[in-house]
JSON list of C-alpha atoms in Angstrom, two decimals:
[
{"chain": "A", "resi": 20, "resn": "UNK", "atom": "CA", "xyz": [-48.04, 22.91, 18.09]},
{"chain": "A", "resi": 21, "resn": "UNK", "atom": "CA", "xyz": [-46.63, 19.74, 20.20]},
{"chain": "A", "resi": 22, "resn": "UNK", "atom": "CA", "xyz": [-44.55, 16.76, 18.12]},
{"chain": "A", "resi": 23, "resn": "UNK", "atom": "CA", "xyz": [-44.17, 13.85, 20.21]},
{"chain": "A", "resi": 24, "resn": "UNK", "atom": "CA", "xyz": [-40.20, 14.19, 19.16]},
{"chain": "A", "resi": 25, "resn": "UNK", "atom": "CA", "xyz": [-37.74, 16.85, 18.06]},
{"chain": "A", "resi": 26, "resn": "UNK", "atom": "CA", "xyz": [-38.37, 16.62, 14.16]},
{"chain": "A", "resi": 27, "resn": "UNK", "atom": "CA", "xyz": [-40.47, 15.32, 11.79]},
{"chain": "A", "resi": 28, "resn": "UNK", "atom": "CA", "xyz": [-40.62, 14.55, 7.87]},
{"chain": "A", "resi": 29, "resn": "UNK", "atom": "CA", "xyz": [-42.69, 15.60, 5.04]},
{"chain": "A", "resi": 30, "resn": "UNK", "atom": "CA", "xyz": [-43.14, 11.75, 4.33]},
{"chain": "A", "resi": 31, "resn": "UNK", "atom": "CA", "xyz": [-44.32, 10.94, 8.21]},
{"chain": "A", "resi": 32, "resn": "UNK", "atom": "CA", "xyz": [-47.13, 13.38, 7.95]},
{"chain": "A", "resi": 33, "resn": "UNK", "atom": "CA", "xyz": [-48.94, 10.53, 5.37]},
{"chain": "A", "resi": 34, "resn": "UNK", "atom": "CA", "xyz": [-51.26, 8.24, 6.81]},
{"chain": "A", "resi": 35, "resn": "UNK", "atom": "CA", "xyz": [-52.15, 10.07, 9.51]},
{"chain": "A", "resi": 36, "resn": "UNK", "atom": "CA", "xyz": [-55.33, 10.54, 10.61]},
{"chain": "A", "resi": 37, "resn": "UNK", "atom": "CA", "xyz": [-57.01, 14.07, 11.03]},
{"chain": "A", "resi": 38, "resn": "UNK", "atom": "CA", "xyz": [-58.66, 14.86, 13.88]},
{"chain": "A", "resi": 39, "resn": "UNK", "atom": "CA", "xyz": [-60.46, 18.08, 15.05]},
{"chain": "A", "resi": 40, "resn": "UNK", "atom": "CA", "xyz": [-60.52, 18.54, 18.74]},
{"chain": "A", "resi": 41, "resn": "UNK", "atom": "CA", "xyz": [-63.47, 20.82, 18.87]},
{"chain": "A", "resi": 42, "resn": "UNK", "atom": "CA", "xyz": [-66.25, 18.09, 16.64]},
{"chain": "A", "resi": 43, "resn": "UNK", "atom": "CA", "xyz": [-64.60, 15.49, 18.50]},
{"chain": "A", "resi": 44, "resn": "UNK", "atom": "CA", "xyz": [-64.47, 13.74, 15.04]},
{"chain": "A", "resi": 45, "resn": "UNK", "atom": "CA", "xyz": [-62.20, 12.05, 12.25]},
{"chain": "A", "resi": 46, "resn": "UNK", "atom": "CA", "xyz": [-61.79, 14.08, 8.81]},
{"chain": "A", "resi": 47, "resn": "UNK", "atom": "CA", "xyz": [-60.17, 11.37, 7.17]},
{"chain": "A", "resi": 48, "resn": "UNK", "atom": "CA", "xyz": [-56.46, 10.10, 6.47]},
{"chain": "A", "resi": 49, "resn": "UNK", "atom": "CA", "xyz": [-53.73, 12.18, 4.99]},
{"chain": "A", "resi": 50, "resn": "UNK", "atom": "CA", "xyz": [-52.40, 11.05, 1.78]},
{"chain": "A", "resi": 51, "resn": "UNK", "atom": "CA", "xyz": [-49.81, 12.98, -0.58]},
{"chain": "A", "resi": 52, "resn": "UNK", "atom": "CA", "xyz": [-49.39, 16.17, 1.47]},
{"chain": "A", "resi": 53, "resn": "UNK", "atom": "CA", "xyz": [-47.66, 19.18, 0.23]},
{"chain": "A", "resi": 54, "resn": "UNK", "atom": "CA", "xyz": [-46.24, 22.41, 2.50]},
{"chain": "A", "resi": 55, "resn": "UNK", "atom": "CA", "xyz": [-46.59, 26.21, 2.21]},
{"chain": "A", "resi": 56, "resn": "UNK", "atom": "CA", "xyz": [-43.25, 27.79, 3.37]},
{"chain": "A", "resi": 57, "resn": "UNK", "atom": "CA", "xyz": [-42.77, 31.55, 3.91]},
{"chain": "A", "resi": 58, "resn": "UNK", "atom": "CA", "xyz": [-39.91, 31.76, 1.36]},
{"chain": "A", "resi": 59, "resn": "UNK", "atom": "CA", "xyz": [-38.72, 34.68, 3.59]},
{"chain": "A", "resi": 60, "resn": "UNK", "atom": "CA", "xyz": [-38.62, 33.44, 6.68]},
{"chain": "A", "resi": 61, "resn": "UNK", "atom": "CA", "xyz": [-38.87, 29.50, 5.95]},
{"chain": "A", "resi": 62, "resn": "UNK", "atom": "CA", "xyz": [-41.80, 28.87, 8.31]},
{"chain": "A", "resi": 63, "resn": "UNK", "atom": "CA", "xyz": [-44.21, 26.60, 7.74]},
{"chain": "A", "resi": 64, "resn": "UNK", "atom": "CA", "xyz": [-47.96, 28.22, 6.87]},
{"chain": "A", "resi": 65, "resn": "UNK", "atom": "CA", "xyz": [-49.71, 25.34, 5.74]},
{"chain": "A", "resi": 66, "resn": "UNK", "atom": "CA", "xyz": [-50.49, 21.93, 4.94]},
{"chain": "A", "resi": 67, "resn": "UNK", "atom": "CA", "xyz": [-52.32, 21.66, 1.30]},
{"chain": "A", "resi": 68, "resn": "UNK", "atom": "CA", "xyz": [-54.17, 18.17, 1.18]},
{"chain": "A", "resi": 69, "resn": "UNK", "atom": "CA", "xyz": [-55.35, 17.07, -2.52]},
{"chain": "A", "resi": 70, "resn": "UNK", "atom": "CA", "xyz": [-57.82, 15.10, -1.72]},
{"chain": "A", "resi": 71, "resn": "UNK", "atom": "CA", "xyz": [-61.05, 13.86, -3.72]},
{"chain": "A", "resi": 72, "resn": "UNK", "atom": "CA", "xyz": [-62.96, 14.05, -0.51]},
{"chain": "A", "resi": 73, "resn": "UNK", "atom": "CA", "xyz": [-63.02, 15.67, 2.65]},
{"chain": "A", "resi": 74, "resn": "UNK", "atom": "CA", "xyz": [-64.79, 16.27, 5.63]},
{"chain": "A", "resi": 75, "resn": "UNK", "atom": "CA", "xyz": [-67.48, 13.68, 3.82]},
{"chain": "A", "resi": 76, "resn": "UNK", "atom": "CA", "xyz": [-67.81, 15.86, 0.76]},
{"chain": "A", "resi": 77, "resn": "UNK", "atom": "CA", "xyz": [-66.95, 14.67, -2.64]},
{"chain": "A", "resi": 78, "resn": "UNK", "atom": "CA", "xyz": [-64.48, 16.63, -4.50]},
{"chain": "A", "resi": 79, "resn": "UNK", "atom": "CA", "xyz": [-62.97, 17.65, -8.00]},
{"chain": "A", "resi": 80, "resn": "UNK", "atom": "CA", "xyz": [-59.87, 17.59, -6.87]},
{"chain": "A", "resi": 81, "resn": "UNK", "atom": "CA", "xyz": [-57.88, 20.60, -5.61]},
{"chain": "A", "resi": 82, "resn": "UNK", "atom": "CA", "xyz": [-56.97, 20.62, -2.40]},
{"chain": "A", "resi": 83, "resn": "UNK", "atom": "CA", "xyz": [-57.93, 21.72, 1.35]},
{"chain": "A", "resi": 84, "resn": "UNK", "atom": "CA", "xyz": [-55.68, 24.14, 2.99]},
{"chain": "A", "resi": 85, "resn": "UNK", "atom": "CA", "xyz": [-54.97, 23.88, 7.06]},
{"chain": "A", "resi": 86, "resn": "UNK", "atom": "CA", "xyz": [-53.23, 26.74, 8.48]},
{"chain": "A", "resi": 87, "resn": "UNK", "atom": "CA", "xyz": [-50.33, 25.54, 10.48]},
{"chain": "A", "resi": 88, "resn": "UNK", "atom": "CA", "xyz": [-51.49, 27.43, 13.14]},
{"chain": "A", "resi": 89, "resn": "UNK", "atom": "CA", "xyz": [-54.63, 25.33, 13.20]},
{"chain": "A", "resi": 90, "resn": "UNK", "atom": "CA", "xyz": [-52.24, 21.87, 14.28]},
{"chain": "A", "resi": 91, "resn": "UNK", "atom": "CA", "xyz": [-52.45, 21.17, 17.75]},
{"chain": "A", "resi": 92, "resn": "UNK", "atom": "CA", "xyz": [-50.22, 18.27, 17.96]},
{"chain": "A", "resi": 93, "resn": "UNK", "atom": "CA", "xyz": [-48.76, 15.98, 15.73]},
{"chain": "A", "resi": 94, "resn": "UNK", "atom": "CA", "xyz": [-48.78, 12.40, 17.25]},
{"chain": "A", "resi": 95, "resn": "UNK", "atom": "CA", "xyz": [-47.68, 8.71, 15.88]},
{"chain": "A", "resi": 96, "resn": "UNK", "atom": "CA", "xyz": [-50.85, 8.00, 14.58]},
{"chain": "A", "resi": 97, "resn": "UNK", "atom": "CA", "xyz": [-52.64, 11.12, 14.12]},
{"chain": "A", "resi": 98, "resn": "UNK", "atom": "CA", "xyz": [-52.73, 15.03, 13.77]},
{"chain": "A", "resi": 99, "resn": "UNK", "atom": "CA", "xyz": [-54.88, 17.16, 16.27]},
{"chain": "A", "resi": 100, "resn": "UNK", "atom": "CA", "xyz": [-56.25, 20.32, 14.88]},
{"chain": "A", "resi": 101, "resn": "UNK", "atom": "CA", "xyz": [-58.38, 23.23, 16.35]},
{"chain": "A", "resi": 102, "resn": "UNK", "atom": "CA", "xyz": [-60.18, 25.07, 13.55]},
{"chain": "A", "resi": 103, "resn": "UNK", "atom": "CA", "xyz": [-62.05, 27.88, 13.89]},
{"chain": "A", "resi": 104, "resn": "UNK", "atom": "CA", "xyz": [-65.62, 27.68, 11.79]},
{"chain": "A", "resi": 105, "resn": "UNK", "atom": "CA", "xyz": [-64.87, 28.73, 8.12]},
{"chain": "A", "resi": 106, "resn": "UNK", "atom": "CA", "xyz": [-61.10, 28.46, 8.45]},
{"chain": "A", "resi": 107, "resn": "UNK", "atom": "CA", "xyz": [-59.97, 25.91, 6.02]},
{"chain": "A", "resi": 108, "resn": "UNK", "atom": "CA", "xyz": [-59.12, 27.02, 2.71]},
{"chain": "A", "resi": 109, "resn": "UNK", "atom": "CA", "xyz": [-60.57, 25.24, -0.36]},
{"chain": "A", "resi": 110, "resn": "UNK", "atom": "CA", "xyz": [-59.19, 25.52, -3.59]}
]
């Protein structure tokens, strides 16, 4: 995963807008995110989203998982990610 600098906040990731390379379409702007850390190694796994609606669906609430390794760059406006079919987590 690229940053356009050397670090990044939890805060900066709101308001960004999701975009998946391979639809070549917007998911939607990131709101209140939260992290998944490997408490044993400290790396990042995740981002959760709580959202009400993504990807056009409407929602309960909950919230989406992305699997960091899905991010594909992280730029001043938006995030890039590269999902494979069926590999977002909703819970």
């Amino acid at each position: 995963m690229e940053t356009e600098g050397n670090e990044l906040r939890l805060s900066e990731l709101s308001g960004k807008e999701i975009v998946d390379v391979k639809k070549a379409e917007r998911l939607g702007v990131l709101g209140q995110t939260d992290l998944e850390i490997d408490e044993n190694s400290g790396q990042i796994r995740a981002l959760l989203i709580p959202s009400l609606k993504w990807f056009g669906f409407k929602r309960q609430g909950g919230e989406v998982r992305v699997p960091w390794r899905h991010i594909k760059k992280i730029g001043n406006d938006m995030i890039i990610i590269d999902v494979p079919n069926n590999d977002l987590d909703e819970g």
